[in-house]
Short mmCIF file of C-alpha atoms and ligand atoms in Angstrom, two decimals:
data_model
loop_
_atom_site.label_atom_id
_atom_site.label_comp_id
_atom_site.label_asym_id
_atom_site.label_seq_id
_atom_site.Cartn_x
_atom_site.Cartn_y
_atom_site.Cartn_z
CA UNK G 1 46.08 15.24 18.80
CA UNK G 2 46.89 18.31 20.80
CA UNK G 3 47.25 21.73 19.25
CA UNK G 4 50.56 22.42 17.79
CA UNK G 5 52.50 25.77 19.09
CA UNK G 6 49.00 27.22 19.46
CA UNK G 7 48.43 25.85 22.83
CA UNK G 8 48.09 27.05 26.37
CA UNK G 9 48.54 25.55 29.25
CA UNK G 10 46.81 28.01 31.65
CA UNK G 11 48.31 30.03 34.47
CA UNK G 12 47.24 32.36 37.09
CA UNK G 13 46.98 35.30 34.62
CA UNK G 14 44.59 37.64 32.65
CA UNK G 15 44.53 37.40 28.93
CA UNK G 16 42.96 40.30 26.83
CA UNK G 17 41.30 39.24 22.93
CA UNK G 18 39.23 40.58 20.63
CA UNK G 19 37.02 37.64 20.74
CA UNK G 20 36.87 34.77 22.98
CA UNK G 21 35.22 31.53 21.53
CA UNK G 22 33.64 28.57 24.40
CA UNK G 23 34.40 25.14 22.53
CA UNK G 24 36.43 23.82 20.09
CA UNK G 25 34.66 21.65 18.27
CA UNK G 26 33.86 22.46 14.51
CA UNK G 27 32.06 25.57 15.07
CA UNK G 28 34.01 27.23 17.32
CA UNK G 29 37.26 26.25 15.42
CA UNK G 30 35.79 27.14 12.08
CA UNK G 31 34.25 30.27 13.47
CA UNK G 32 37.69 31.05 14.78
CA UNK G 33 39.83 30.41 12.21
CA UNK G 34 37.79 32.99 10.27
CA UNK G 35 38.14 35.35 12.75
CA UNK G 36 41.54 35.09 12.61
CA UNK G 37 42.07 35.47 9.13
CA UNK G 38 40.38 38.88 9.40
CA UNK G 39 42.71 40.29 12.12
CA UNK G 40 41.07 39.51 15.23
CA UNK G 41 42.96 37.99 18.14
CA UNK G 42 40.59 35.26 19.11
CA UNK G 43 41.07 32.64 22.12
CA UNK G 44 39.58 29.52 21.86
CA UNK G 45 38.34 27.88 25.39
CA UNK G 46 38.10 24.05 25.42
CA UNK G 47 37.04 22.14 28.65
CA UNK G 48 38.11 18.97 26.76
CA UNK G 49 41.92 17.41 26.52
CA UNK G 50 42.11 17.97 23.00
CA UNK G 51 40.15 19.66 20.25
CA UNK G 52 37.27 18.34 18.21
CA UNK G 53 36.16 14.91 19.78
CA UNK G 54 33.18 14.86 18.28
CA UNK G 55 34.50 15.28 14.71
CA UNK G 56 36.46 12.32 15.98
CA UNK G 57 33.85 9.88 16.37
CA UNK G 58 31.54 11.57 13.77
CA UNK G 59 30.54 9.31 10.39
CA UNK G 60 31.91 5.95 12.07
CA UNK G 61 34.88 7.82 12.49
CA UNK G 62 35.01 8.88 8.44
CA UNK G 63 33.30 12.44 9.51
CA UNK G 64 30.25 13.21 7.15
CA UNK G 65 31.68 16.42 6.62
CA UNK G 66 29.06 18.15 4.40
CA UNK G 67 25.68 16.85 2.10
CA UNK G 68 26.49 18.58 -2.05
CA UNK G 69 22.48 18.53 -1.60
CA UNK G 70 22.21 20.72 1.47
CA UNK G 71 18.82 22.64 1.64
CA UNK G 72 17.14 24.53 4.13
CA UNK G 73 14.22 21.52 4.54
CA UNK G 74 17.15 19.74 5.62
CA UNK G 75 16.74 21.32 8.64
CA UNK G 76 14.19 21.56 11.83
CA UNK G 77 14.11 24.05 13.99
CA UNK G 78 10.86 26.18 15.23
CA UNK G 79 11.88 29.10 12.77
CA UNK G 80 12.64 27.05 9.45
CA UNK G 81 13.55 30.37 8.02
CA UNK G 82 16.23 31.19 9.85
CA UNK G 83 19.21 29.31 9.16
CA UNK G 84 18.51 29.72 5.38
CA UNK G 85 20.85 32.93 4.95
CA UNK G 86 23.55 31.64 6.74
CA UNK G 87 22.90 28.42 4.69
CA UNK G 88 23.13 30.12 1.25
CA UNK G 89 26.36 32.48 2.46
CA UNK G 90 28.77 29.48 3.05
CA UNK G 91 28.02 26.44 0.93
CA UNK G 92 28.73 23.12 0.59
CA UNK G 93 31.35 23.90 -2.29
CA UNK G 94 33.14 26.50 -0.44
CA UNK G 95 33.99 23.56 2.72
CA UNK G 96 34.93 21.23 -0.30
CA UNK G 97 37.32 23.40 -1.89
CA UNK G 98 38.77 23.51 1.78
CA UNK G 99 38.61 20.14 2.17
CA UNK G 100 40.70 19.98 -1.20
CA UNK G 101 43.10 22.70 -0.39
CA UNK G 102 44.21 20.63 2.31
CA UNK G 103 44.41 17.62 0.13
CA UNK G 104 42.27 15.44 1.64
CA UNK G 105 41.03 12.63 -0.09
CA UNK G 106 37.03 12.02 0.27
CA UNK G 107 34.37 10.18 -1.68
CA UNK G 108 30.92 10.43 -1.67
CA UNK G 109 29.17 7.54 -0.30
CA UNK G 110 25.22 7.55 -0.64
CA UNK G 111 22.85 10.92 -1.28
CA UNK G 112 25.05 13.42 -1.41
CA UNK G 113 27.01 12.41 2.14
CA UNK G 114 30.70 13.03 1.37
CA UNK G 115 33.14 11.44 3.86
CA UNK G 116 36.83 10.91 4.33
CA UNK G 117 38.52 8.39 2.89
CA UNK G 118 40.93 7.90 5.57
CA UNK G 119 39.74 9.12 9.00
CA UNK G 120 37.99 12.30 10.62
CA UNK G 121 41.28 13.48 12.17
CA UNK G 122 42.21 14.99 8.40
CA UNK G 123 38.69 17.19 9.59
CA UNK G 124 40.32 18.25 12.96
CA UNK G 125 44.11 18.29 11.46
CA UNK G 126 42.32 20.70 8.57
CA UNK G 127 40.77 23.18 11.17
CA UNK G 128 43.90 23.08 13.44
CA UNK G 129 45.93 24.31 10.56
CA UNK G 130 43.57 27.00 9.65
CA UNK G 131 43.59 28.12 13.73
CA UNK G 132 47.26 27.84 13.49
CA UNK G 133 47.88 29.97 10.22
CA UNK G 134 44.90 32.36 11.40
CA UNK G 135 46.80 33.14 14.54
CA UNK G 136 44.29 31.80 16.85
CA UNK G 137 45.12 30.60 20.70
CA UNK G 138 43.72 27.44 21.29
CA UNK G 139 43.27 26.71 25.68
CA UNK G 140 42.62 22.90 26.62
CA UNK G 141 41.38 21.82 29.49
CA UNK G 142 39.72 25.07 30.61
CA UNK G 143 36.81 23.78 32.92
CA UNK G 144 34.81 27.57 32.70
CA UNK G 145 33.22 28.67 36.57
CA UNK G 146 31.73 32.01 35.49
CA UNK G 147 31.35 34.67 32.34
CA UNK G 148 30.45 38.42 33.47
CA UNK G 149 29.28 41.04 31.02
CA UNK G 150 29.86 44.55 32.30
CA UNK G 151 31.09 46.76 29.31
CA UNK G 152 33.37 43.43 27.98
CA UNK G 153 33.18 39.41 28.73
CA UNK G 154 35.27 38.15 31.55
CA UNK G 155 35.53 34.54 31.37
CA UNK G 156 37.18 32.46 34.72
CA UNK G 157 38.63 29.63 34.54
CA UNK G 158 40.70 27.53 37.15
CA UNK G 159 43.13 30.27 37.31
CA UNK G 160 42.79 31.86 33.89
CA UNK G 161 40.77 35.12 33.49
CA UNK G 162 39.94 35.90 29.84
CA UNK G 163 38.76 39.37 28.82
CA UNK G 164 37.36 40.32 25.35
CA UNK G 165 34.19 42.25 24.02
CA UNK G 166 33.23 39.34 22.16
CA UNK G 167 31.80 36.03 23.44
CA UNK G 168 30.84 33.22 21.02
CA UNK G 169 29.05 30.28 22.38
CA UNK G 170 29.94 27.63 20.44
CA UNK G 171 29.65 24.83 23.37
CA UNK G 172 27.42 22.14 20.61
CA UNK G 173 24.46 19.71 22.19
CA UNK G 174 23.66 18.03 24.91
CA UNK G 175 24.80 14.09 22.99
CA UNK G 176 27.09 12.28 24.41
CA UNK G 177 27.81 12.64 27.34
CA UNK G 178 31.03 10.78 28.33
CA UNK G 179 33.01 12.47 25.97
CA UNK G 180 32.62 16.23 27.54
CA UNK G 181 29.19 16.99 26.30
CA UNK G 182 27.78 19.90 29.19
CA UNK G 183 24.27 22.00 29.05
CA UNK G 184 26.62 25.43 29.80
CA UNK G 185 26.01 26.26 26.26
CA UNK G 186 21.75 26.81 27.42
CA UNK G 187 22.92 27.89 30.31
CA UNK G 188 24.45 31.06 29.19
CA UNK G 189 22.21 31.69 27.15
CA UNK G 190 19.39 31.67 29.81
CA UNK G 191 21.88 33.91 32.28
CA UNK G 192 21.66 36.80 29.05
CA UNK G 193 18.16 36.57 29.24
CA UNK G 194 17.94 34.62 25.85
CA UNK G 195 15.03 31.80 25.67
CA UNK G 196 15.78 28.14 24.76
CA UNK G 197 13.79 25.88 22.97
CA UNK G 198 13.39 22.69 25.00
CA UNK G 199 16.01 20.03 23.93
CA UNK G 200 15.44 16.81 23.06
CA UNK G 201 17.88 14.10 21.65
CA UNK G 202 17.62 13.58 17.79
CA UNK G 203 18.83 11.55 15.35
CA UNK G 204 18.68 8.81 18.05
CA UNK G 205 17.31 4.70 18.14
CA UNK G 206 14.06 4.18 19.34
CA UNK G 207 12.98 1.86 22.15
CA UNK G 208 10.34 -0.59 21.67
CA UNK G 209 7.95 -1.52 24.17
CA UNK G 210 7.98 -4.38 26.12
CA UNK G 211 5.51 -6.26 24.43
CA UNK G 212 7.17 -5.44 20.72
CA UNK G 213 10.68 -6.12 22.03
CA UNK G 214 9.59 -9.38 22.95
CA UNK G 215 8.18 -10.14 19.17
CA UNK G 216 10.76 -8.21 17.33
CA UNK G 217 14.03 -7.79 19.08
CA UNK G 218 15.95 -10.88 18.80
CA UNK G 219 16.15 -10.42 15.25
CA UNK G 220 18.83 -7.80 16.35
CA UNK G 221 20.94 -6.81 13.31
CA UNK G 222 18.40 -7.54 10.47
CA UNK G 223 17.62 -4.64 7.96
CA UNK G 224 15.07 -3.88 5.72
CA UNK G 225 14.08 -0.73 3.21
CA UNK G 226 11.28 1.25 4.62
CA UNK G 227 9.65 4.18 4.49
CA UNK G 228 8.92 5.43 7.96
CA UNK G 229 6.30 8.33 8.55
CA UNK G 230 5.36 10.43 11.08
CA UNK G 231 1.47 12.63 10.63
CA UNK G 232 4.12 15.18 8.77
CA UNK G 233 7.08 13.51 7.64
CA UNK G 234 8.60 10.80 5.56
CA UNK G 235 12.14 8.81 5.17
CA UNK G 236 12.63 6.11 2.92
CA UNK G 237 16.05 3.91 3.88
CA UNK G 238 17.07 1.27 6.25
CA UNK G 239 15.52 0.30 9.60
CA UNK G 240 17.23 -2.16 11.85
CA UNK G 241 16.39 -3.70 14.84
CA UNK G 242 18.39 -3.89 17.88
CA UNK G 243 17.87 -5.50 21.00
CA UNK G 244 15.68 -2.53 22.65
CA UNK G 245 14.11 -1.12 19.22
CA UNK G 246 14.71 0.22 16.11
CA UNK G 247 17.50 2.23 14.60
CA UNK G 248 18.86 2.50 10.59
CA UNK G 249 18.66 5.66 8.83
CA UNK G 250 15.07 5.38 8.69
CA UNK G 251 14.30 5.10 12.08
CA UNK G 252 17.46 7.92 12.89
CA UNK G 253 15.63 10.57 10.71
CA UNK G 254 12.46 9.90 11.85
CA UNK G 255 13.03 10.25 15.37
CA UNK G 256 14.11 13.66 14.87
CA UNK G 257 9.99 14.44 14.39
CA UNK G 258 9.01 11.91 16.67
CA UNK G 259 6.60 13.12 19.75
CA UNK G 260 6.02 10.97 22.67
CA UNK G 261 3.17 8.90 22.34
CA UNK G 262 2.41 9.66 18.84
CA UNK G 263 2.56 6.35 15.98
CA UNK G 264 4.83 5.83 12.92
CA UNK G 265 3.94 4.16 10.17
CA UNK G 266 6.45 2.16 8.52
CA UNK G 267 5.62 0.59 4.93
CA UNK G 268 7.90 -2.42 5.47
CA UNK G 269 7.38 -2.93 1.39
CA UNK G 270 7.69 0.02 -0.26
CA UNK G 271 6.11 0.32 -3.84
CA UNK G 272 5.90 -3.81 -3.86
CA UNK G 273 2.99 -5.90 -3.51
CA UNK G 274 3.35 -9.30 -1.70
CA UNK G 275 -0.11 -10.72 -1.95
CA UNK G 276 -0.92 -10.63 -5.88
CA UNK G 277 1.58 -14.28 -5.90
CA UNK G 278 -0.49 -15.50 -3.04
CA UNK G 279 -3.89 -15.08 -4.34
CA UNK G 280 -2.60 -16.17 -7.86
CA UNK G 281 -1.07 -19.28 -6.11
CA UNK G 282 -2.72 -23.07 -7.21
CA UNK G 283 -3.01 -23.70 -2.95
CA UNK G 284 -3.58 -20.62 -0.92
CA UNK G 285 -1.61 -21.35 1.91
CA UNK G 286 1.74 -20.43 4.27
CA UNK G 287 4.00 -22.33 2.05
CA UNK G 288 2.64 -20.02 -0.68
CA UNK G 289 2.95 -16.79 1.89
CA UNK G 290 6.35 -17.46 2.72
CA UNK G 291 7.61 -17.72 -1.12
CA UNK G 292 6.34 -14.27 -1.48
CA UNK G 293 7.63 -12.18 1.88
CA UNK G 294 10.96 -14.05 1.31
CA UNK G 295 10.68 -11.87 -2.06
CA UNK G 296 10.41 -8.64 -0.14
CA UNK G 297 11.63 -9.01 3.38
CA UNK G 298 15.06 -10.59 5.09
CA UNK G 299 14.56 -13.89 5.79
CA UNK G 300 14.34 -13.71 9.65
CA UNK G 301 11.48 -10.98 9.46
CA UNK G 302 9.54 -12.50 6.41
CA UNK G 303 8.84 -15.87 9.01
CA UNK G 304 8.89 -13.54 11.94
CA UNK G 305 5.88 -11.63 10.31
CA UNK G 306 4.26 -14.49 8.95
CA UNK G 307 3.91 -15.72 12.47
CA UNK G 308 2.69 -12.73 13.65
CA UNK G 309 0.30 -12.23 11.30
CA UNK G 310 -0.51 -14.96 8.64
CA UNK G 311 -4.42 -14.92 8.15
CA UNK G 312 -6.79 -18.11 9.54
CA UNK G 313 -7.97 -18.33 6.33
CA UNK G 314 -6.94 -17.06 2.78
CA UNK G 315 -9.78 -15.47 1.76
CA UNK G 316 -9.06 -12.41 -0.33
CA UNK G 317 -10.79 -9.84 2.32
CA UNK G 318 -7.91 -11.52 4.45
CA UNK G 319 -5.17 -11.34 1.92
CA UNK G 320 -6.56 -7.39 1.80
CA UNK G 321 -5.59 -7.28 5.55
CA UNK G 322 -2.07 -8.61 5.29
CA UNK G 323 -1.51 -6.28 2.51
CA UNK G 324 -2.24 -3.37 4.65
CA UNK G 325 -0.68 -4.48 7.67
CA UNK G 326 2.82 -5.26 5.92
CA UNK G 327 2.51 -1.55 4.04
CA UNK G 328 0.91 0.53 7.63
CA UNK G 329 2.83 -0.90 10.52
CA UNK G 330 1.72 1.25 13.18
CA UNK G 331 4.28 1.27 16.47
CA UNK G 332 4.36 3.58 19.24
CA UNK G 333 7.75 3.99 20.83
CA UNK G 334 7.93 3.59 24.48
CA UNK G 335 10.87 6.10 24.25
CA UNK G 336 14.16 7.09 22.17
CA UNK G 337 17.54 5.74 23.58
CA UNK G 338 18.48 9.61 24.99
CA UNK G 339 21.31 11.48 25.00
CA UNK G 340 23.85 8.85 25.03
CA UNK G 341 23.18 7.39 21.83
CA UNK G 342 21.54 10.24 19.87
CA UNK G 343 23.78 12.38 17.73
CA UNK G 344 22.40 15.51 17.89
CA UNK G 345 20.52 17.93 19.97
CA UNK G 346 17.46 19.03 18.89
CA UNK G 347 16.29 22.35 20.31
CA UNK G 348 18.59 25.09 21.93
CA UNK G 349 19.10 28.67 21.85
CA UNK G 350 15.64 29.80 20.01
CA UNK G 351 16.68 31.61 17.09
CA UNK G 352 14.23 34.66 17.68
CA UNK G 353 17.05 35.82 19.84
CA UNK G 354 19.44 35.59 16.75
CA UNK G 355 20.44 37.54 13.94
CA UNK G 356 20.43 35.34 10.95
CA UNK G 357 22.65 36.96 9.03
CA UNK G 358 25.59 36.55 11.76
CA UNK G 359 24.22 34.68 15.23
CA UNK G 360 24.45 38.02 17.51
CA UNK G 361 22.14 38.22 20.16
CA UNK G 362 19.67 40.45 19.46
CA UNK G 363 19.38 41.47 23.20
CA UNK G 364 23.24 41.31 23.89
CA UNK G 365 25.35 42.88 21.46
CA UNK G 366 28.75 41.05 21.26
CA UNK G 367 27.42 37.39 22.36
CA UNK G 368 26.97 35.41 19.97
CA UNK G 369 25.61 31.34 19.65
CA UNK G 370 26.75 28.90 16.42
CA UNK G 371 26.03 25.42 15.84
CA UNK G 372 24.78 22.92 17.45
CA UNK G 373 23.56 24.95 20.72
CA UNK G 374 21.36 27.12 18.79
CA UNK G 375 17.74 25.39 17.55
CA UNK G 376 18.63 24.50 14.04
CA UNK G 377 19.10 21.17 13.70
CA UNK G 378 20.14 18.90 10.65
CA UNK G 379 19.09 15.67 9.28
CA UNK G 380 20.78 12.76 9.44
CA UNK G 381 23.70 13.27 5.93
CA UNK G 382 26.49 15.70 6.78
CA UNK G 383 24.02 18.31 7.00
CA UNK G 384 24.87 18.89 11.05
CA UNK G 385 28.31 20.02 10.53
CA UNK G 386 27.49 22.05 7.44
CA UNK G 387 25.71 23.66 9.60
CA UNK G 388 28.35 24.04 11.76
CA UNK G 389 30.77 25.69 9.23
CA UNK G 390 27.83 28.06 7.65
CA UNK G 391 26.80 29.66 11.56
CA UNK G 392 30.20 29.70 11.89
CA UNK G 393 32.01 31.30 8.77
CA UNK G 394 28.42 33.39 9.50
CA UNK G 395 29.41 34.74 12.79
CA UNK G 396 33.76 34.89 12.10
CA UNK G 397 33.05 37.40 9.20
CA UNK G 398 30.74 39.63 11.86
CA UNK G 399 33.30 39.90 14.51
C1 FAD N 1 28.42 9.69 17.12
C2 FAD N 1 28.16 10.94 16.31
C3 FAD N 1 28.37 10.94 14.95
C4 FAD N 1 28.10 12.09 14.18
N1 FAD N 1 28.35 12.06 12.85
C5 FAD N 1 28.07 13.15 12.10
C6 FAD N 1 28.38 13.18 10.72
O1 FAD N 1 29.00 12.26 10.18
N2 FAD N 1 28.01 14.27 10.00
C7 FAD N 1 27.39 15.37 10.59
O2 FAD N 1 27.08 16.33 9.89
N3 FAD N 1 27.16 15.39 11.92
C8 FAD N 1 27.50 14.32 12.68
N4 FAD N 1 27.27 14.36 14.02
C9 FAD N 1 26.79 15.61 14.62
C10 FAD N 1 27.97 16.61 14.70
O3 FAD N 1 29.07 15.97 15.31
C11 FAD N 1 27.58 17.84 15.51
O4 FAD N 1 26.36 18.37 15.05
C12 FAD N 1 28.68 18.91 15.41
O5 FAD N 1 29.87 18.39 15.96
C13 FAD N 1 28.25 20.16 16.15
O6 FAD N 1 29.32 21.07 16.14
P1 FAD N 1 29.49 22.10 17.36
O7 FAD N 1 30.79 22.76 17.13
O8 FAD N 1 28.27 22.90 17.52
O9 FAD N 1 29.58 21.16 18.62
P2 FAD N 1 30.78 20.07 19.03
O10 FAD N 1 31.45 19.66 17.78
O11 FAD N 1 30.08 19.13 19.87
O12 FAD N 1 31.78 20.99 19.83
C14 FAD N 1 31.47 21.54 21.07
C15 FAD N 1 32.76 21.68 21.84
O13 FAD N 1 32.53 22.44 23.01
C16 FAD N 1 33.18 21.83 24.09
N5 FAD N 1 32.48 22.23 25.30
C17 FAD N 1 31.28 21.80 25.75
N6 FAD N 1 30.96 22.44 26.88
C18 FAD N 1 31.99 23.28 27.14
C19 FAD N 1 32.25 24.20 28.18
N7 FAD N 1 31.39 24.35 29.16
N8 FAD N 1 33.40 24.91 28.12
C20 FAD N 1 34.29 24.76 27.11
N9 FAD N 1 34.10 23.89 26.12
C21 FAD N 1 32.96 23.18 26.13
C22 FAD N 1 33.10 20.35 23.79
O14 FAD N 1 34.07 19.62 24.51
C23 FAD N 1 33.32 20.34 22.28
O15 FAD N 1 34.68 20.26 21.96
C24 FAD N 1 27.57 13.25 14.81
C25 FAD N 1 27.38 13.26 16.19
C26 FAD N 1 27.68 12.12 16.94
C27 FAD N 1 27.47 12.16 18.43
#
């Protein structure tokens, strides 16, 4: 999809706006668009071919657009204060009644997570529209060499120079790589003197060691309910295995907390007790072990663990043991699967250096940093692009 009538191609010129806006993904587009809408002549600079690939790809390519149970614990970042007022300014209802207004059809598919019924592009088609009716200039393929501040922004490009006295950095996370992710974002941030909070990918598989991948990980593709926990934190859904780890919701929200070298316990048998058949069993034996983990676990996993970890004998000290074990699995990841698989960015533009109420840099006047890039980051739900839309409608009603 390119940008309809709103596009640039660029040329060996100099282009005066109110506001120029780095990124058009759904913060900088959103952020825009409300910009617009208020008067301002905004520019939107994407490095990308076309707008929004992210939102492309995002929700198996249904876009999670928002969570109707969005609240602030939905959200890490080393100030969980911050992004509450932007949180509680633009809520889930008001991007639904947008989402409506453009007559798209949606449905809501487990805890709250509303997606698209038909594809993600009715996301990006809705926030083109808005750019388009706002007034907005959209600029593809604008590979960025240098931003000045002297008493306005000057942005280069190839052979573009942009000029306004606002700059929002709206450049998202460091994920994903081959489809235009870049660290500029931090970058510019650092060049203004702002401080980051180290990134880290979130949201993101988890690599097994060696010695567990050999046990576990050619039962690639088998699920089970869990609850996974780190010393702080606690998900109950679905882990799967792959064939270097773990992944599933479960495993996806949990690695969000996840420090290197620390455990996680997962209860592989949440709130059910497997032993109480065995003991009560005439013959205490495997036979009688396997009837009862085939009543909690997948098939593959039940005789997996079994074999792993039946007892010698049956006594019930023993019985105690596999009780425990199948309800406190400890594992310590060797790693997460990085950037390339993760979806978010965890980390970013510490929020110290923000105003809450619309993003501004406290030290900079004028330069401002929404979504992903700044360290708020959501949980796995919709919850990543509603923060998106609320940093964003945050900062387009400030400029
Ligand atoms: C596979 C996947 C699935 C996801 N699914 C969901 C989901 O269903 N629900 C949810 O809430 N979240 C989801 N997310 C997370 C969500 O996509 C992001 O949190 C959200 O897109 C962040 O918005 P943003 O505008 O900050 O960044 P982005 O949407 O990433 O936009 C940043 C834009 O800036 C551009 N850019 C980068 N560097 C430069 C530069 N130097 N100059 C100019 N432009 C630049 C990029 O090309 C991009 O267009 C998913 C992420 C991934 C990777």
């Amino acid at each position: 999809m390119q940008p309809r009538g709103s596009s640039k191609t660029l040329a060996s010129q100099t282009h005066k706006f109110d506001a120029l806006i780095l990124g058009a993904g759904a913060a900088g587009l959103f952020c825009a668009a409300e910009a617009g809408k208020r008067g301002r002549r905004v520019a939107v600079l994407e490095r990308a071919d076309r707008i929004g690939k992210k939102i492309l790809i995002s929700g198996g390519g249904r876009c999670n657009f928002t969570n109707i149970h969005c609240r602030p614990e939905n959200f890490l970042s080393a100030n969980e204060h911050f992004a509450k007022s932007a949180l509680a300014r633009y809520t889930p209802s008001e991007f639904i009644a947008l989402v409506e207004k453009h007559r798209i059809p949606y449905h809501e598919k487990t805890l709250g997570q509303l997606f698209c019924d038909r594809s993600a592009q009715d996301i990006t088609n809705l926030l083109e529209a808005e750019c388009r009716d706002a007034g907005v200039e959209i600029f593809l393929n604008s590979k960025i060499h240098e931003v000045q501040h002297t008493n306005e922004f000057v942005v280069r490009t190839d052979s573009t120079e942009f000029r306004a006295p606002v700059l929002v950095v709206a450049t998202g996370g460091l994920s994903i790589p081959k489809i235009g992710a870049t660290a500029q974002g931090y970058d510019l941030a650092r060049q203004f003197g702002l401080k980051i909070v180290k990134t880290r990918p979130a949201l993101v598989p988890l690599v097994l060691p060696k010695k567990e991948q050999g046990l576990y990980c050619d039962l690639t593709g088998v699920s089970a309910g869990v609850i996974v926990s780190t010393d702080h934190h606690s998900f109950r859904e679905q882990m799967l295995f792959t064939h270097r780890g773990l992944s599933g919701p479960a495993i996806l929200q949990i690695s969000s907390y996840w420090e290197r070298g620390k455990p996680l316990r997962i209860d592989l048998a949440p709130d059910r007790q497997v032993t109480p058949s065995i003991r009560e069993a005439k013959t205490r034996n495997l036979s009688a072990a396997r009837t009862a983990f085939l009543g909690v676990l997948p098939k593959r996993f039940a005789e997996r663990w079994l074999e792993l970890h039946a007892p010698q004998s049956w006594t019930n000290q023993d019985l105690d043991w596999l009780e425990r074990d199948l309800h406190e699995w400890i594992l310590v990841p060797a790693d997460t699967e990085g950037y390339e698989k993760a979806e978010v960015t965890a980390g970013g533009v510490d929020t110290d250096e923000l105003s809450s109420k619309t993003m501004e840099s406290r030290k900079l006047p004028g330069l401002f940093f929404i979504g992903e890039v700044v360290d708020v980051t959501g949980h796995l739900g919709g919850f990543n692009f509603q923060w998106a839309w609320a940093s964003a409608a945050a900062a387009g009603r400030a400029l």
